[in-house]
Amino acid sequence: MPKTVLVSGGAGFIGSHVTVELSQAGYDVVIADNMSNCDETNYEGVCRILGRKLPLVKMDFCDSAAVGRLFADYHIDAVIHFAAFKAVGESVSEPLKYYRNNLESFLNIVEEAKRQGGCNILFSSSATVYGVAEKLPVTEQTPRQPATSPYGNTKQICEDVLRDSVHAYKGVRGIALRYFNPIGAHPSALIGELPRGVPNNLVPFITQTAIGKRECLSVFGNDYDTPDGTCLRDYIDIVDLAKAHVCAVSRMLDGRMKEDYEIFNIGTGRPVSVLELINSFEKVNGLKLNWKFAPRRAGDVPAIWADTSLANSELGWKAERSVDETLAAAWAWEKHIAGRN
Ligand code: UFG
């Protein structure tokens, strides 16, 4: 009997890629999403890639009764929780929206796991929990810094909720994956990132500028203490990232966890500057991007990248795709979307 994995936020950017990889690895996937930040494009793309329809339950994880019904309707072996708001700037201007949504939805899932007498929970955390780290690259042991945004704080609080709950409630197990910067799109170009309005993140802004939706990319800051003055990040291919979830879920379901709560960094281990990323994008796709330097963006850390040894050895997972391949996929996806409109 295949095991069933519930993917909250499964119609979104990361959730849709994870759904594809889980399904292709033989898991039954139930997608649940309130569609508040996406349409059905990625869901339809997932079904096309897989050649079959997956269950899509439209519901809000802040509704505890709906979460209860979901667990009554399906025998769920593991939950991967993506359903959350994710705009850092908006979280600063609307903190209550973020605390209410991101905490309540996760509390409802953990509560239900407890009520079920146990469940495996994978929480999508973020490198943001490390803040300005004292030493780079960061390992899972690197101390977390006080969060600089309500968004970042919800990631830290949810990690703590999971850690404390696995210790208190029998049968509840958890893994937190701390993502670095997920970018790119599925090689089929049928699923990818679909930001609403002006993109906050670098790669969607680059692809939208290249296609002519945006006039010019602003590179935020050129006076950082880094080799070329622009920020360094660890850009992880979305399909590689999705595969890490399959490794983590199978580790939980096959009883291979060493502790009931584990944390893994999911990145490439390679720092890439904003200018290097732009150069790669131009080179691999054979085009010129319109960009200019602009002042630093508030809240940006100068540099962060992952030590991925723990994920490599314990999950048996490693990032495989090059930044060039990933940026080619991101561009193919942008063109797919433009052709559709
Ligand atoms: N950048 C630009 N121009 C843009 C957008 C971004 O120069 O238009 C730069 C940023 O200054 C940064 C780099 O590109 O140096 C990456 O920025 P992103 O917004 O793509 O990613 P961040 O590293 O800021 O964000 C990530 C995650 C968030 C998380 C945040 C916390 O996407 O979920 O890290 O640091 F909260």
mmCIF file of C-alpha atoms and ligand atoms in Angstrom:
data_model
loop_
_atom_site.group_PDB
_atom_site.id
_atom_site.type_symbol
_atom_site.label_atom_id
_atom_site.label_comp_id
_atom_site.label_asym_id
_atom_site.label_seq_id
_atom_site.Cartn_x
_atom_site.Cartn_y
_atom_site.Cartn_z
ATOM 1 C CA MET A 1 0.000 0.000 0.000
ATOM 2 C CA PRO A 2 1.481 3.378 -0.963
ATOM 3 C CA LYS A 3 1.751 5.820 1.916
ATOM 4 C CA THR A 4 -0.277 9.021 1.727
ATOM 5 C CA VAL A 5 1.327 12.427 2.090
ATOM 6 C CA LEU A 6 -0.752 15.542 2.666
ATOM 7 C CA VAL A 7 0.795 18.618 1.066
ATOM 8 C CA SER A 8 -0.602 21.834 2.496
ATOM 9 C CA GLY A 9 -0.056 24.671 0.040
ATOM 10 C CA GLY A 10 0.443 22.063 -2.648
ATOM 11 C CA ALA A 11 -0.816 24.334 -5.423
ATOM 12 C CA GLY A 12 1.972 26.858 -4.813
ATOM 13 C CA PHE A 13 5.516 27.134 -6.152
ATOM 14 C CA ILE A 14 7.388 24.778 -3.833
ATOM 15 C CA GLY A 15 4.364 22.604 -3.012
ATOM 16 C CA SER A 16 3.659 21.776 -6.658
ATOM 17 C CA HIS A 17 7.234 20.663 -7.336
ATOM 18 C CA VAL A 18 7.262 18.562 -4.169
ATOM 19 C CA THR A 19 3.949 16.985 -5.183
ATOM 20 C CA VAL A 20 5.434 15.902 -8.524
ATOM 21 C CA GLU A 21 8.549 14.367 -6.952
ATOM 22 C CA LEU A 22 6.563 12.570 -4.228
ATOM 23 C CA SER A 23 4.102 11.153 -6.758
ATOM 24 C CA GLN A 24 6.894 10.027 -9.049
ATOM 25 C CA ALA A 25 8.537 8.335 -6.048
ATOM 26 C CA GLY A 26 5.349 6.301 -5.524
ATOM 27 C CA TYR A 27 3.564 8.200 -2.765
ATOM 28 C CA ASP A 28 -0.124 9.051 -2.869
ATOM 29 C CA VAL A 29 -0.439 12.803 -2.514
ATOM 30 C CA VAL A 30 -3.395 14.827 -1.293
ATOM 31 C CA ILE A 31 -3.049 18.518 -2.085
ATOM 32 C CA ALA A 32 -4.816 20.993 0.162
ATOM 33 C CA ASP A 33 -4.714 24.703 -0.528
ATOM 34 C CA ASN A 34 -6.947 27.721 0.068
ATOM 35 C CA MET A 35 -5.713 29.169 -3.261
ATOM 36 C CA SER A 36 -5.209 32.550 -1.561
ATOM 37 C CA ASN A 37 -1.916 33.213 -3.326
ATOM 38 C CA CYS A 38 -2.225 31.148 -6.492
ATOM 39 C CA ASP A 39 -4.584 30.048 -9.232
ATOM 40 C CA GLU A 40 -4.859 26.515 -10.619
ATOM 41 C CA THR A 41 -1.977 26.863 -13.089
ATOM 42 C CA ASN A 42 0.480 24.829 -11.051
ATOM 43 C CA TYR A 43 -2.128 22.286 -10.024
ATOM 44 C CA GLU A 44 -3.032 21.717 -13.675
ATOM 45 C CA GLY A 45 0.675 21.549 -14.558
ATOM 46 C CA VAL A 46 1.225 18.888 -11.894
ATOM 47 C CA CYS A 47 -1.633 16.794 -13.310
ATOM 48 C CA ARG A 48 -0.232 17.154 -16.844
ATOM 49 C CA ILE A 49 3.276 16.126 -15.786
ATOM 50 C CA LEU A 50 1.914 13.094 -13.939
ATOM 51 C CA GLY A 51 -0.728 12.258 -16.553
ATOM 52 C CA ARG A 52 -3.441 11.928 -13.932
ATOM 53 C CA LYS A 53 -5.539 14.037 -11.608
ATOM 54 C CA LEU A 54 -4.556 14.323 -7.949
ATOM 55 C CA PRO A 55 -7.022 15.168 -5.192
ATOM 56 C CA LEU A 56 -7.136 18.929 -4.554
ATOM 57 C CA VAL A 57 -8.994 19.931 -1.407
ATOM 58 C CA LYS A 58 -9.745 23.654 -1.274
ATOM 59 C CA MET A 59 -9.604 24.542 2.389
ATOM 60 C CA ASP A 60 -7.982 26.819 4.905
ATOM 61 C CA PHE A 61 -5.669 25.308 7.520
ATOM 62 C CA CYS A 62 -6.728 28.040 9.947
ATOM 63 C CA ASP A 63 -10.106 26.266 10.030
ATOM 64 C CA SER A 64 -9.520 23.526 12.599
ATOM 65 C CA ALA A 65 -12.789 21.741 11.760
ATOM 66 C CA ALA A 66 -11.730 21.548 8.099
ATOM 67 C CA VAL A 67 -8.353 20.118 9.135
ATOM 68 C CA GLY A 68 -10.187 17.512 11.225
ATOM 69 C CA ARG A 69 -12.397 16.579 8.262
ATOM 70 C CA LEU A 70 -9.355 16.226 6.015
ATOM 71 C CA PHE A 71 -7.753 13.742 8.394
ATOM 72 C CA ALA A 72 -11.057 11.888 8.680
ATOM 73 C CA ASP A 73 -11.409 11.654 4.882
ATOM 74 C CA TYR A 74 -7.874 10.442 4.164
ATOM 75 C CA HIS A 75 -5.509 8.147 5.998
ATOM 76 C CA ILE A 76 -2.575 10.526 6.208
ATOM 77 C CA ASP A 77 0.869 9.112 6.977
ATOM 78 C CA ALA A 78 2.812 12.359 6.695
ATOM 79 C CA VAL A 79 2.112 16.058 6.285
ATOM 80 C CA ILE A 80 4.311 18.578 4.523
ATOM 81 C CA HIS A 81 3.314 22.070 5.517
ATOM 82 C CA PHE A 82 3.851 24.867 3.002
ATOM 83 C CA ALA A 83 0.611 26.825 3.392
ATOM 84 C CA ALA A 84 1.786 30.204 4.673
ATOM 85 C CA PHE A 85 2.185 33.845 3.762
ATOM 86 C CA LYS A 86 5.714 34.621 2.634
ATOM 87 C CA ALA A 87 6.218 38.284 1.770
ATOM 88 C CA VAL A 88 8.827 39.591 4.206
ATOM 89 C CA GLY A 89 7.981 43.294 3.662
ATOM 90 C CA GLU A 90 4.246 42.759 4.013
ATOM 91 C CA SER A 91 4.823 40.874 7.258
ATOM 92 C CA VAL A 92 6.440 44.021 8.685
ATOM 93 C CA SER A 93 3.442 46.201 7.768
ATOM 94 C CA GLU A 94 0.825 43.567 8.620
ATOM 95 C CA PRO A 95 2.297 41.459 11.430
ATOM 96 C CA LEU A 96 -1.040 40.199 12.774
ATOM 97 C CA LYS A 97 -1.994 38.806 9.373
ATOM 98 C CA TYR A 98 1.244 36.779 9.421
ATOM 99 C CA TYR A 99 1.118 35.647 13.032
ATOM 100 C CA ARG A 100 -2.544 34.651 12.770
ATOM 101 C CA ASN A 101 -2.272 32.778 9.490
ATOM 102 C CA ASN A 102 1.171 31.177 9.707
ATOM 103 C CA LEU A 103 0.923 30.131 13.356
ATOM 104 C CA GLU A 104 -2.729 29.108 13.493
ATOM 105 C CA SER A 105 -2.528 26.896 10.424
ATOM 106 C CA PHE A 106 0.507 25.084 11.772
ATOM 107 C CA LEU A 107 -0.934 24.743 15.278
ATOM 108 C CA ASN A 108 -4.038 23.143 13.773
ATOM 109 C CA ILE A 109 -1.926 20.579 11.947
ATOM 110 C CA VAL A 110 0.137 19.671 15.006
ATOM 111 C CA GLU A 111 -2.996 19.532 17.151
ATOM 112 C CA GLU A 112 -4.587 17.145 14.668
ATOM 113 C CA ALA A 113 -1.432 15.007 14.583
ATOM 114 C CA LYS A 114 -1.663 14.763 18.367
ATOM 115 C CA ARG A 115 -5.371 13.888 18.186
ATOM 116 C CA GLN A 116 -4.573 11.142 15.685
ATOM 117 C CA GLY A 117 -2.152 9.614 18.193
ATOM 118 C CA GLY A 118 0.801 10.584 16.009
ATOM 119 C CA CYS A 119 1.868 11.700 12.556
ATOM 120 C CA ASN A 120 4.997 12.668 10.660
ATOM 121 C CA ILE A 121 5.267 16.400 10.052
ATOM 122 C CA LEU A 122 7.681 18.112 7.711
ATOM 123 C CA PHE A 123 7.874 21.854 8.234
ATOM 124 C CA SER A 124 9.186 24.173 5.553
ATOM 125 C CA SER A 125 11.519 26.499 7.372
ATOM 126 C CA SER A 126 13.973 29.026 6.039
ATOM 127 C CA ALA A 127 17.577 30.169 6.209
ATOM 128 C CA THR A 128 16.094 33.402 7.494
ATOM 129 C CA VAL A 129 16.238 31.853 11.001
ATOM 130 C CA TYR A 130 20.048 32.293 10.961
ATOM 131 C CA GLY A 131 19.845 36.083 10.461
ATOM 132 C CA VAL A 132 23.327 37.616 10.227
ATOM 133 C CA ALA A 133 25.350 34.552 11.126
ATOM 134 C CA GLU A 134 28.689 34.924 12.893
ATOM 135 C CA LYS A 135 30.348 32.245 10.816
ATOM 136 C CA LEU A 136 29.716 31.069 7.227
ATOM 137 C CA PRO A 137 28.649 28.673 5.906
ATOM 138 C CA VAL A 138 25.929 27.995 8.466
ATOM 139 C CA THR A 139 25.404 24.528 9.901
ATOM 140 C CA GLU A 140 22.245 23.367 11.642
ATOM 141 C CA GLN A 141 24.099 24.070 14.911
ATOM 142 C CA THR A 142 24.719 27.712 14.043
ATOM 143 C CA PRO A 143 22.662 29.649 16.613
ATOM 144 C CA ARG A 144 19.502 31.249 15.322
ATOM 145 C CA GLN A 145 19.444 35.034 15.581
ATOM 146 C CA PRO A 146 16.461 37.113 16.679
ATOM 147 C CA ALA A 147 14.136 37.334 13.690
ATOM 148 C CA THR A 148 14.222 40.578 11.731
ATOM 149 C CA SER A 149 10.654 40.262 10.411
ATOM 150 C CA PRO A 150 7.364 38.803 11.621
ATOM 151 C CA TYR A 151 7.628 36.365 8.693
ATOM 152 C CA GLY A 152 11.011 35.146 9.955
ATOM 153 C CA ASN A 153 9.652 35.006 13.471
ATOM 154 C CA THR A 154 6.786 32.727 12.410
ATOM 155 C CA LYS A 155 9.394 30.325 10.953
ATOM 156 C CA GLN A 156 11.276 30.270 14.262
ATOM 157 C CA ILE A 157 8.115 29.876 16.341
ATOM 158 C CA CYS A 158 6.818 27.018 14.155
ATOM 159 C CA GLU A 159 10.175 25.241 14.475
ATOM 160 C CA ASP A 160 9.836 25.549 18.265
ATOM 161 C CA VAL A 161 6.225 24.357 18.210
ATOM 162 C CA LEU A 162 7.322 21.253 16.317
ATOM 163 C CA ARG A 163 10.349 20.599 18.556
ATOM 164 C CA ASP A 164 8.312 20.883 21.756
ATOM 165 C CA SER A 165 5.379 18.879 20.397
ATOM 166 C CA VAL A 166 7.427 15.865 19.290
ATOM 167 C CA HIS A 167 8.844 15.705 22.789
ATOM 168 C CA ALA A 168 5.440 15.962 24.422
ATOM 169 C CA TYR A 169 3.119 13.948 22.190
ATOM 170 C CA LYS A 170 3.700 10.300 21.470
ATOM 171 C CA GLY A 171 3.955 9.352 17.830
ATOM 172 C CA VAL A 172 4.430 12.907 16.595
ATOM 173 C CA ARG A 173 7.696 13.213 14.682
ATOM 174 C CA GLY A 174 9.045 16.186 12.811
ATOM 175 C CA ILE A 175 11.655 17.416 10.397
ATOM 176 C CA ALA A 176 12.319 21.075 9.651
ATOM 177 C CA LEU A 177 13.989 21.771 6.332
ATOM 178 C CA ARG A 178 15.690 25.149 6.232
ATOM 179 C CA TYR A 179 15.626 26.286 2.628
ATOM 180 C CA PHE A 180 18.134 28.699 1.245
ATOM 181 C CA ASN A 181 16.983 30.507 -1.940
ATOM 182 C CA PRO A 182 14.745 28.237 -4.052
ATOM 183 C CA ILE A 183 14.749 29.243 -7.725
ATOM 184 C CA GLY A 184 13.980 27.804 -11.154
ATOM 185 C CA ALA A 185 11.147 25.710 -12.502
ATOM 186 C CA HIS A 186 10.332 22.175 -13.553
ATOM 187 C CA PRO A 187 12.202 21.104 -16.740
ATOM 188 C CA SER A 188 8.821 20.523 -18.413
ATOM 189 C CA ALA A 189 8.104 24.278 -17.975
ATOM 190 C CA LEU A 190 4.614 23.255 -16.841
ATOM 191 C CA ILE A 191 5.031 24.429 -13.249
ATOM 192 C CA GLY A 192 6.981 27.315 -11.727
ATOM 193 C CA GLU A 193 6.872 30.483 -9.696
ATOM 194 C CA LEU A 194 3.888 32.776 -10.305
ATOM 195 C CA PRO A 195 4.285 35.880 -8.170
ATOM 196 C CA ARG A 196 1.257 38.129 -7.856
ATOM 197 C CA GLY A 197 2.077 41.760 -8.642
ATOM 198 C CA VAL A 198 5.653 43.004 -8.513
ATOM 199 C CA PRO A 199 7.995 40.156 -7.561
ATOM 200 C CA ASN A 200 9.956 40.541 -4.318
ATOM 201 C CA ASN A 201 12.493 37.888 -5.208
ATOM 202 C CA LEU A 202 15.437 38.203 -7.532
ATOM 203 C CA VAL A 203 14.892 35.490 -10.134
ATOM 204 C CA PRO A 204 11.229 36.227 -10.950
ATOM 205 C CA PHE A 205 12.207 39.895 -11.229
ATOM 206 C CA ILE A 206 15.007 38.953 -13.632
ATOM 207 C CA THR A 207 12.774 36.798 -15.847
ATOM 208 C CA GLN A 208 9.987 39.395 -15.879
ATOM 209 C CA THR A 209 12.502 42.085 -16.870
ATOM 210 C CA ALA A 210 13.899 39.874 -19.618
ATOM 211 C CA ILE A 211 10.427 39.258 -21.055
ATOM 212 C CA GLY A 212 9.587 42.978 -20.908
ATOM 213 C CA LYS A 213 7.036 42.952 -18.066
ATOM 214 C CA ARG A 214 9.407 45.066 -15.940
ATOM 215 C CA GLU A 215 11.558 47.834 -17.291
ATOM 216 C CA CYS A 216 14.706 47.438 -15.255
ATOM 217 C CA LEU A 217 16.051 45.254 -12.459
ATOM 218 C CA SER A 218 17.397 47.132 -9.447
ATOM 219 C CA VAL A 219 20.402 45.437 -7.878
ATOM 220 C CA PHE A 220 20.062 46.304 -4.201
ATOM 221 C CA GLY A 221 23.454 47.447 -2.937
ATOM 222 C CA ASN A 222 26.947 47.297 -4.451
ATOM 223 C CA ASP A 223 28.938 48.222 -1.358
ATOM 224 C CA TYR A 224 28.631 45.043 0.703
ATOM 225 C CA ASP A 225 31.769 43.434 2.076
ATOM 226 C CA THR A 226 31.663 40.674 -0.557
ATOM 227 C CA PRO A 227 33.935 39.991 -3.571
ATOM 228 C CA ASP A 228 31.902 42.109 -6.040
ATOM 229 C CA GLY A 229 30.011 44.252 -3.511
ATOM 230 C CA THR A 230 26.627 42.557 -4.062
ATOM 231 C CA CYS A 231 24.954 40.107 -1.669
ATOM 232 C CA LEU A 232 25.818 36.424 -1.618
ATOM 233 C CA ARG A 233 23.097 33.774 -1.479
ATOM 234 C CA ASP A 234 22.810 30.018 -1.874
ATOM 235 C CA TYR A 235 20.416 29.517 -4.813
ATOM 236 C CA ILE A 236 18.942 26.030 -4.779
ATOM 237 C CA ASP A 237 17.170 24.515 -7.763
ATOM 238 C CA ILE A 238 13.486 23.915 -7.059
ATOM 239 C CA VAL A 239 13.549 20.309 -8.334
ATOM 240 C CA ASP A 240 16.625 19.517 -6.234
ATOM 241 C CA LEU A 241 14.855 21.097 -3.269
ATOM 242 C CA ALA A 242 11.717 19.064 -3.962
ATOM 243 C CA LYS A 243 13.758 15.857 -4.010
ATOM 244 C CA ALA A 244 15.077 16.659 -0.524
ATOM 245 C CA HIS A 245 11.470 16.402 0.676
ATOM 246 C CA VAL A 246 11.138 12.905 -0.745
ATOM 247 C CA CYS A 247 14.302 11.888 1.136
ATOM 248 C CA ALA A 248 13.031 13.477 4.354
ATOM 249 C CA VAL A 249 9.559 11.944 4.089
ATOM 250 C CA SER A 250 10.946 8.465 3.424
ATOM 251 C CA ARG A 251 13.324 8.883 6.368
ATOM 252 C CA MET A 252 10.329 9.595 8.615
ATOM 253 C CA LEU A 253 8.066 6.911 7.177
ATOM 254 C CA ASP A 254 10.739 4.206 7.090
ATOM 255 C CA GLY A 255 11.689 4.814 10.731
ATOM 256 C CA ARG A 256 15.204 6.030 9.942
ATOM 257 C CA MET A 257 15.148 9.196 12.048
ATOM 258 C CA LYS A 258 17.836 9.436 14.715
ATOM 259 C CA GLU A 259 15.834 11.895 16.809
ATOM 260 C CA ASP A 260 12.111 12.611 16.806
ATOM 261 C CA TYR A 261 12.878 16.165 15.701
ATOM 262 C CA GLU A 262 15.545 16.827 13.103
ATOM 263 C CA ILE A 263 16.697 19.880 11.159
ATOM 264 C CA PHE A 264 18.452 19.973 7.782
ATOM 265 C CA ASN A 265 19.836 22.787 5.668
ATOM 266 C CA ILE A 266 18.723 22.517 2.061
ATOM 267 C CA GLY A 267 21.046 24.440 -0.223
ATOM 268 C CA THR A 268 23.943 23.905 -2.598
ATOM 269 C CA GLY A 269 26.725 25.024 -0.283
ATOM 270 C CA ARG A 270 27.902 27.503 -2.949
ATOM 271 C CA PRO A 271 27.610 31.276 -2.515
ATOM 272 C CA VAL A 272 26.608 33.200 -5.656
ATOM 273 C CA SER A 273 26.470 37.004 -5.881
ATOM 274 C CA VAL A 274 23.624 38.962 -7.456
ATOM 275 C CA LEU A 275 25.929 40.017 -10.308
ATOM 276 C CA GLU A 276 27.097 36.437 -10.899
ATOM 277 C CA LEU A 277 23.496 35.324 -11.084
ATOM 278 C CA ILE A 278 22.662 38.032 -13.629
ATOM 279 C CA ASN A 279 25.730 37.085 -15.702
ATOM 280 C CA SER A 280 24.768 33.396 -15.673
ATOM 281 C CA PHE A 281 21.224 34.242 -16.704
ATOM 282 C CA GLU A 282 22.443 36.370 -19.620
ATOM 283 C CA LYS A 283 25.020 33.808 -20.746
ATOM 284 C CA VAL A 284 22.907 30.663 -20.589
ATOM 285 C CA ASN A 285 19.882 32.270 -22.224
ATOM 286 C CA GLY A 286 21.825 34.393 -24.709
ATOM 287 C CA LEU A 287 20.282 37.740 -23.808
ATOM 288 C CA LYS A 288 21.082 41.078 -22.189
ATOM 289 C CA LEU A 289 19.265 42.193 -19.094
ATOM 290 C CA ASN A 290 18.422 45.792 -18.298
ATOM 291 C CA TRP A 291 19.682 46.399 -14.766
ATOM 292 C CA LYS A 292 21.072 49.165 -12.559
ATOM 293 C CA PHE A 293 22.511 49.519 -9.091
ATOM 294 C CA ALA A 294 20.122 50.792 -6.429
ATOM 295 C CA PRO A 295 20.480 51.426 -2.678
ATOM 296 C CA ARG A 296 20.588 48.500 -0.272
ATOM 297 C CA ARG A 297 17.230 46.932 0.601
ATOM 298 C CA ALA A 298 16.334 47.115 4.293
ATOM 299 C CA GLY A 299 16.686 43.796 6.079
ATOM 300 C CA ASP A 300 18.991 42.077 3.555
ATOM 301 C CA VAL A 301 21.855 40.107 5.076
ATOM 302 C CA PRO A 302 25.156 40.604 3.202
ATOM 303 C CA ALA A 303 25.887 36.913 2.776
ATOM 304 C CA ILE A 304 24.504 33.517 3.678
ATOM 305 C CA TRP A 305 25.100 30.046 2.379
ATOM 306 C CA ALA A 306 24.656 26.544 3.706
ATOM 307 C CA ASP A 307 26.870 23.844 5.018
ATOM 308 C CA THR A 308 24.919 20.914 3.588
ATOM 309 C CA SER A 309 27.011 18.037 4.979
ATOM 310 C CA LEU A 310 24.250 16.863 7.293
ATOM 311 C CA ALA A 311 21.624 16.659 4.539
ATOM 312 C CA ASN A 312 24.201 15.005 2.258
ATOM 313 C CA SER A 313 25.114 12.286 4.745
ATOM 314 C CA GLU A 314 21.851 11.762 6.637
ATOM 315 C CA LEU A 315 19.261 12.310 3.908
ATOM 316 C CA GLY A 316 21.459 10.910 1.153
ATOM 317 C CA TRP A 317 20.573 14.030 -0.792
ATOM 318 C CA LYS A 318 22.693 16.453 -2.747
ATOM 319 C CA ALA A 319 21.919 19.416 -4.988
ATOM 320 C CA GLU A 320 22.658 18.324 -8.550
ATOM 321 C CA ARG A 321 21.642 21.006 -11.002
ATOM 322 C CA SER A 322 23.942 23.892 -11.882
ATOM 323 C CA VAL A 323 22.859 27.510 -11.560
ATOM 324 C CA ASP A 324 22.989 27.739 -15.380
ATOM 325 C CA GLU A 325 20.561 24.833 -15.850
ATOM 326 C CA THR A 326 18.273 26.298 -13.211
ATOM 327 C CA LEU A 327 18.253 29.737 -14.821
ATOM 328 C CA ALA A 328 17.518 28.190 -18.209
ATOM 329 C CA ALA A 329 14.513 26.442 -16.650
ATOM 330 C CA ALA A 330 13.347 29.691 -15.012
ATOM 331 C CA TRP A 331 13.486 31.423 -18.409
ATOM 332 C CA ALA A 332 11.652 28.589 -20.189
ATOM 333 C CA TRP A 333 8.895 28.883 -17.578
ATOM 334 C CA GLU A 334 8.606 32.663 -17.985
ATOM 335 C CA LYS A 335 8.266 32.191 -21.756
ATOM 336 C CA HIS A 336 5.654 29.467 -21.226
ATOM 337 C CA ILE A 337 3.602 31.837 -19.067
ATOM 338 C CA ALA A 338 3.991 34.711 -21.536
ATOM 339 C CA GLY A 339 2.859 32.477 -24.406
ATOM 340 C CA ARG A 340 -0.204 31.463 -22.475
ATOM 341 C CA ASN A 341 -1.356 35.022 -21.772
HETATM 342 N N1 UFG B 1 17.642 41.447 -5.082
HETATM 343 C C1 UFG B 1 17.920 42.496 -5.929
HETATM 344 N N2 UFG B 1 16.894 43.008 -6.671
HETATM 345 C C2 UFG B 1 15.622 42.539 -6.601
HETATM 346 C C3 UFG B 1 15.351 41.472 -5.716
HETATM 347 C C4 UFG B 1 16.385 40.956 -4.967
HETATM 348 O O1 UFG B 1 19.054 42.960 -6.018
HETATM 349 O O2 UFG B 1 14.741 43.058 -7.290
HETATM 350 C C5 UFG B 1 18.739 40.876 -4.292
HETATM 351 C C6 UFG B 1 18.534 40.977 -2.805
HETATM 352 O O3 UFG B 1 19.002 42.212 -2.327
HETATM 353 C C7 UFG B 1 19.334 39.781 -2.307
HETATM 354 C C8 UFG B 1 19.209 38.763 -3.434
HETATM 355 O O4 UFG B 1 18.811 39.508 -4.579
HETATM 356 O O5 UFG B 1 20.673 40.147 -2.200
HETATM 357 C C9 UFG B 1 18.175 37.700 -3.164
HETATM 358 O O6 UFG B 1 16.957 38.321 -2.835
HETATM 359 P P1 UFG B 1 15.585 37.514 -2.756
HETATM 360 O O7 UFG B 1 14.509 38.497 -2.384
HETATM 361 O O8 UFG B 1 15.393 36.714 -3.988
HETATM 362 O O9 UFG B 1 15.856 36.502 -1.594
HETATM 363 P P2 UFG B 1 16.211 36.796 -0.070
HETATM 364 O O10 UFG B 1 17.521 36.164 0.174
HETATM 365 O O11 UFG B 1 16.025 38.185 0.338
HETATM 366 O O12 UFG B 1 14.956 36.071 0.543
HETATM 367 C C10 UFG B 1 15.025 34.837 1.049
HETATM 368 C C11 UFG B 1 13.666 34.124 0.948
HETATM 369 C C12 UFG B 1 12.738 34.637 1.979
HETATM 370 C C13 UFG B 1 13.404 34.799 3.318
HETATM 371 C C14 UFG B 1 14.560 35.719 3.176
HETATM 372 C C15 UFG B 1 15.162 36.070 4.493
HETATM 373 O O13 UFG B 1 13.110 34.281 -0.325
HETATM 374 O O14 UFG B 1 11.673 33.723 2.096
HETATM 375 O O15 UFG B 1 15.476 35.058 2.346
HETATM 376 O O16 UFG B 1 16.418 36.612 4.377
HETATM 377 F F1 UFG B 1 12.619 35.276 4.274
#
